[in-house]
PDB file of C-alpha atoms in Angstrom:
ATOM      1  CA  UNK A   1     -12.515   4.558   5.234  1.00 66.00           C
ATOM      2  CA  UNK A   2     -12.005   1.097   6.477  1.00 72.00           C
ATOM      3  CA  UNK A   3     -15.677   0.083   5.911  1.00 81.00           C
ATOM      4  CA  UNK A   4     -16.087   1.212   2.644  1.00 80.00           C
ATOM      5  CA  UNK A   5     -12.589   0.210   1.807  1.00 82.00           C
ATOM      6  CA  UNK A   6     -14.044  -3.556   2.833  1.00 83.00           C
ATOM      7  CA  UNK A   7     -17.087  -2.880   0.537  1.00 84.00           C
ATOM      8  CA  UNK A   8     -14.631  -2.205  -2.163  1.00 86.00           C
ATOM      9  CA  UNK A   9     -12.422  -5.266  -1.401  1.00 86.00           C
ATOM     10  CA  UNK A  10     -15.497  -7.240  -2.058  1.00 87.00           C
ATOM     11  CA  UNK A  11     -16.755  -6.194  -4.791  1.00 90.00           C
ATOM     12  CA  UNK A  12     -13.245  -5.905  -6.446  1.00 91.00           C
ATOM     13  CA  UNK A  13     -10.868  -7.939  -5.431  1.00 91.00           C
ATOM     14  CA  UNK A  14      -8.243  -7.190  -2.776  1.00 93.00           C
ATOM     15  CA  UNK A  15      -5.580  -7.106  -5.737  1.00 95.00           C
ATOM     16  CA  UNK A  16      -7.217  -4.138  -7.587  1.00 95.00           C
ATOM     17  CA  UNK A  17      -8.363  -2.378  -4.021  1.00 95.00           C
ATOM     18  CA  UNK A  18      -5.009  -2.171  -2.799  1.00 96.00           C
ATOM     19  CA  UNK A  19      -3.469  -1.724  -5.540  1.00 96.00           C
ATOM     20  CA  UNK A  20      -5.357   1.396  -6.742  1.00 96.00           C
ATOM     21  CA  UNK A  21      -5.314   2.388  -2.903  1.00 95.00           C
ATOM     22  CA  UNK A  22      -1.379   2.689  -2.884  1.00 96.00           C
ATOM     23  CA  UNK A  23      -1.065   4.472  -6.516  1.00 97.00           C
ATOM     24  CA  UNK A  24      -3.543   6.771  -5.106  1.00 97.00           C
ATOM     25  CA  UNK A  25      -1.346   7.308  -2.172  1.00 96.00           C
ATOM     26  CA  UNK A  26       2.130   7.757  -4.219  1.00 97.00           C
ATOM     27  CA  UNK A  27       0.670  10.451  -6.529  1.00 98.00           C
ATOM     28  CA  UNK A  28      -0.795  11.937  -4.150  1.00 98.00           C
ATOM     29  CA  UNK A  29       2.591  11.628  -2.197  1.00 97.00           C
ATOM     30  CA  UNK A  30       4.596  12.994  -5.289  1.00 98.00           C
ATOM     31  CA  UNK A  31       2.287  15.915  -5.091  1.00 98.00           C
ATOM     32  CA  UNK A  32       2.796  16.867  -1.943  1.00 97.00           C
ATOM     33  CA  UNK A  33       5.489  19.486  -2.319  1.00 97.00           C
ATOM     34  CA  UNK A  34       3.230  21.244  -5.009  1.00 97.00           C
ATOM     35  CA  UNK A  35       0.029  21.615  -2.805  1.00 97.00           C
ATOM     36  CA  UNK A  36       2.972  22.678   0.455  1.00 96.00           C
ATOM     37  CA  UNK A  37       3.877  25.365  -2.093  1.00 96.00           C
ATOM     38  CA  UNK A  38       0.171  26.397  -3.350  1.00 97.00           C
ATOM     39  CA  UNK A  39      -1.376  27.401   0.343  1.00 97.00           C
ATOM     40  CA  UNK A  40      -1.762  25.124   3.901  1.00 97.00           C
ATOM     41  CA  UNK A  41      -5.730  24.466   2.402  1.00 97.00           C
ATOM     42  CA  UNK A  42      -4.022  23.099  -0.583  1.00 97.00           C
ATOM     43  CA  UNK A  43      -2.075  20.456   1.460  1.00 97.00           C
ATOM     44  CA  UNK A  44      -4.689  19.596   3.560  1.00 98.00           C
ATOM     45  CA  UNK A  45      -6.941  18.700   0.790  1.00 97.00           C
ATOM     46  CA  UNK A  46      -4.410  16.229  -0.500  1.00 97.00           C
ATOM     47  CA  UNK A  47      -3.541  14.591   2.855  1.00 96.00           C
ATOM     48  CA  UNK A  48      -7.603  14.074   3.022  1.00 96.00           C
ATOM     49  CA  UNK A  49      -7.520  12.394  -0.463  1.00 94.00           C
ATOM     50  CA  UNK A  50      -4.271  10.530   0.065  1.00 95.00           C
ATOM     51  CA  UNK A  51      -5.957   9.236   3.319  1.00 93.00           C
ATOM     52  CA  UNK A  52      -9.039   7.715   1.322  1.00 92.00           C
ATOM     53  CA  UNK A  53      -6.404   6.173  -0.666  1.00 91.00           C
ATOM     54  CA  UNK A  54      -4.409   5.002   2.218  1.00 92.00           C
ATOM     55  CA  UNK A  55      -7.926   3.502   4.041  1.00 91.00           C
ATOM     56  CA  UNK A  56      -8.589   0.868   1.954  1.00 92.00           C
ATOM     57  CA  UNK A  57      -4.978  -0.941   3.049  1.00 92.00           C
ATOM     58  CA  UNK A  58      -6.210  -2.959   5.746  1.00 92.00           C
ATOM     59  CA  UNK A  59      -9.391  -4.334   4.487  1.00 93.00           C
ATOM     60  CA  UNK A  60      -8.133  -5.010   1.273  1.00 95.00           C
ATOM     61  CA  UNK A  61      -5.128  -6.893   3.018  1.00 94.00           C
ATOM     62  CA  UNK A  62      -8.005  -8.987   5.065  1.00 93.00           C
ATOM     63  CA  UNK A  63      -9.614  -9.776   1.926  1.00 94.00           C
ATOM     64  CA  UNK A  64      -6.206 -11.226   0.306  1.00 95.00           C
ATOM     65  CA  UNK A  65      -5.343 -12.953   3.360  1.00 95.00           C
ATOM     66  CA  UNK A  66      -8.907 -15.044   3.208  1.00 94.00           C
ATOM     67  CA  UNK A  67      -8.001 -15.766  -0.011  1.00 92.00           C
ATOM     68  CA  UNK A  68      -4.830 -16.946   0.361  1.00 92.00           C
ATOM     69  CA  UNK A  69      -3.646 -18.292   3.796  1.00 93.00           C
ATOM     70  CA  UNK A  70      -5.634 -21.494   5.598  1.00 92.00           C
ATOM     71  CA  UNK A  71      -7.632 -20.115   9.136  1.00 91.00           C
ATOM     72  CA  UNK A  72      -4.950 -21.834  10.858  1.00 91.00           C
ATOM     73  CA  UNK A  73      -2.487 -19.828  10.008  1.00 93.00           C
ATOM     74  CA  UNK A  74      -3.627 -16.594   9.355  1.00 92.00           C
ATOM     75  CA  UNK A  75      -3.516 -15.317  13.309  1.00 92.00           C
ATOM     76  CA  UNK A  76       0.372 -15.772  12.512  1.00 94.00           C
ATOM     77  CA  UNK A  77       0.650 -14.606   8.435  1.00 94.00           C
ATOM     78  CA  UNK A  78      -1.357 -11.967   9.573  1.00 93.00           C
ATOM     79  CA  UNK A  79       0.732 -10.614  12.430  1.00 94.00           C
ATOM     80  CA  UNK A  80       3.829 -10.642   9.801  1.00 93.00           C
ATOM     81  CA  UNK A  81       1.699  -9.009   7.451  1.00 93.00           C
ATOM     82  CA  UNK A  82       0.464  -6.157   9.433  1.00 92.00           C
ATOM     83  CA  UNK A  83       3.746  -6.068  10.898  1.00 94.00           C
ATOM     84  CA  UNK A  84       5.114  -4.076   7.758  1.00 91.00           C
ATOM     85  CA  UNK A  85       3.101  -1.569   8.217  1.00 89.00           C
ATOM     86  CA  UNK A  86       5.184  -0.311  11.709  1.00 92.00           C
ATOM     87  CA  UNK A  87       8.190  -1.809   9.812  1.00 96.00           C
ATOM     88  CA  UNK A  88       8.154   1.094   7.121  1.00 93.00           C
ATOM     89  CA  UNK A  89       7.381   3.589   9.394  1.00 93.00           C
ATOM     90  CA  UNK A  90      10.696   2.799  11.147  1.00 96.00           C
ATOM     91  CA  UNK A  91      12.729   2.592   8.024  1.00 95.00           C
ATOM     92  CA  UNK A  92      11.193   5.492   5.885  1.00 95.00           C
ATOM     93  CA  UNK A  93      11.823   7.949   8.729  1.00 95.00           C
ATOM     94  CA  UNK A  94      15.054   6.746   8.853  1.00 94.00           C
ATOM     95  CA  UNK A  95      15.964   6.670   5.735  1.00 93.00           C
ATOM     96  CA  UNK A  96      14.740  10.404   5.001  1.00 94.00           C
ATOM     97  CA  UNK A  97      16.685  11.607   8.398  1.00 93.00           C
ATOM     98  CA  UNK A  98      19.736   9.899   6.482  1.00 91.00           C
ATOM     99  CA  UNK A  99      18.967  11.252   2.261  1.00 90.00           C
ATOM    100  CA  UNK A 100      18.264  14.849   4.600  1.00 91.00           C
ATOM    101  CA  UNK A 101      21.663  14.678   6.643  1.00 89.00           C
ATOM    102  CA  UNK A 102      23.701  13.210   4.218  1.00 87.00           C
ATOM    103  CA  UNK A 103      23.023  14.630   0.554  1.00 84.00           C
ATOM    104  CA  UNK A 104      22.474  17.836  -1.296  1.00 82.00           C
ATOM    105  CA  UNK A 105      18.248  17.190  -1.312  1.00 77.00           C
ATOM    106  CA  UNK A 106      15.638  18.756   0.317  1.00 89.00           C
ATOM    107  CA  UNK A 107      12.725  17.733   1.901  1.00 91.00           C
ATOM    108  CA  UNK A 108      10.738  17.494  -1.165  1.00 93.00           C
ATOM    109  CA  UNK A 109      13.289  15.161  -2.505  1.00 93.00           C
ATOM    110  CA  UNK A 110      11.805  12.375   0.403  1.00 95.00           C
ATOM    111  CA  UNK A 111       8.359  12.852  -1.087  1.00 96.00           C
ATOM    112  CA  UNK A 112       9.242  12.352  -4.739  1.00 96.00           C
ATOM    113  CA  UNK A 113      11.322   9.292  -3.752  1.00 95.00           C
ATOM    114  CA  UNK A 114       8.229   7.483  -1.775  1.00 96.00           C
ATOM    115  CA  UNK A 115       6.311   8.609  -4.296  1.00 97.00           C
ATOM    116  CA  UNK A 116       7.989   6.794  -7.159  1.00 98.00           C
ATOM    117  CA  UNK A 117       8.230   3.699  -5.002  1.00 97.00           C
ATOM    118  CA  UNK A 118       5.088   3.551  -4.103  1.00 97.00           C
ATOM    119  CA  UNK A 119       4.476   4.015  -8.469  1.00 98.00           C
ATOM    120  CA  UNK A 120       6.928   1.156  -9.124  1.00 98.00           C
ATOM    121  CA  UNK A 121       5.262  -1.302  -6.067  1.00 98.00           C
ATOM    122  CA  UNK A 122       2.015  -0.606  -8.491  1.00 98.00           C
ATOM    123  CA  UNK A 123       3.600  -1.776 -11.590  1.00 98.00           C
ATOM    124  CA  UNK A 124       5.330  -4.890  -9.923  1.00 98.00           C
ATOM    125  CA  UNK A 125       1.784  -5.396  -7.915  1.00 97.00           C
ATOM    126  CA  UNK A 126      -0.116  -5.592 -11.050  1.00 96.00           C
ATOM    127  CA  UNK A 127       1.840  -8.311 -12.805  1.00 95.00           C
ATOM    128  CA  UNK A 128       2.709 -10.342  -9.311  1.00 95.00           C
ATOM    129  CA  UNK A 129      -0.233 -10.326  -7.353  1.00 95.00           C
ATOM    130  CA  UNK A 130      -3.434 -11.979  -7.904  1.00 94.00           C
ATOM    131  CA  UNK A 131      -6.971 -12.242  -6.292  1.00 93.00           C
ATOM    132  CA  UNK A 132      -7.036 -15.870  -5.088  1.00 90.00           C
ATOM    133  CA  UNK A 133      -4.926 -18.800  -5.401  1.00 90.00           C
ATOM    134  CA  UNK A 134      -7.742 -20.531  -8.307  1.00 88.00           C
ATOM    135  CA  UNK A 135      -6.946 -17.352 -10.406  1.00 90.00           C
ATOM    136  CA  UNK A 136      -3.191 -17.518 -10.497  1.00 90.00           C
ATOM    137  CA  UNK A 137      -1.185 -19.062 -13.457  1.00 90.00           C
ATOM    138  CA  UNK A 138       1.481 -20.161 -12.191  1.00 89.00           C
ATOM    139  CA  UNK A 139       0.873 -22.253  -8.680  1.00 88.00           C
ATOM    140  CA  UNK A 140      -0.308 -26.034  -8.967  1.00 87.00           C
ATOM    141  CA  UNK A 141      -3.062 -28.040  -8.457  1.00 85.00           C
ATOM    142  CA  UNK A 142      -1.233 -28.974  -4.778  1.00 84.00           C
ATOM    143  CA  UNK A 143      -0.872 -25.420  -3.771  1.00 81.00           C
ATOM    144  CA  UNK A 144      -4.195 -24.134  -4.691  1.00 78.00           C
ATOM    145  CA  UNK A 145      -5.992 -27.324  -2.398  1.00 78.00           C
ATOM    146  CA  UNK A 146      -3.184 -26.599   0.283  1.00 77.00           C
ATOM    147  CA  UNK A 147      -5.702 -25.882   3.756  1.00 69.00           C
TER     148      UNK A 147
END
């Protein structure tokens, strides 16, 4: 998915490419525990489709970065940013061993509440985020030349 993720980060903007990616991924995420109830075909079918969703991270992240950081320092934003990624890993599985151990919820519970983070990100993505430094309100003149 990471090629045609990149075609799609192109021709739309890493903003709305990862964007859409992730809110893809959290509803499919929030549905997870329905399609684990309907039948194992069920649930494979929506970890296919949440990882179409989930493909277009990388290149749409590579297509933000060129917009955004100077070549000489994107080897190093670029290591931070991709960082995350193993970052999350190591804190969501924590954090569900802990919400498992340590409350009344089940295991569905840990899908509804990545789910609805992943929703929120969206929302706070949407009104934060922007394409390229020329198309944001709110930076100056200084920042937008900055190489």
């Amino acid at each position: 998915m990471h090629i045609p993720g990149g075609l799609l980060a192109q021709k739309f903007g890493g903003k709305h490419t990862l964007g859409f990616g992730i809110l893809s991924t959290a509803i499919f995420t929030l549905l997870t525990p329905f399609a684990a109830r309907q039948s194992a075909n069920w649930l494979i079918a929506l970890r296919f489709f949440e990882g179409l969703g989930e493909g277009t991270t990388f290149p749409a992240l590579n297509t933000l970065l060129a917009q955004w950081v100077p070549p000489t320092e994107r080897g190093k934003i670029g290591s931070f940013v991709f960082a995350g990624n193993q970052i999350g890993t190591v804190f969501s599985s924590f954090l569900s061993g802990f919400l498992l151990k340590y409350t009344d919820g089940d295991w569905p519970e840990i899908f509804y509440l990545f789910g609805i983070l992943g929703v929120l990100w969206f929302v706070a993505w949407c009104f934060l985020c922007y394409n390229d430094p020329a198309s944001h309100p709110y930076i100056s003149q200084r920042e937008k030349e900055y190489k």
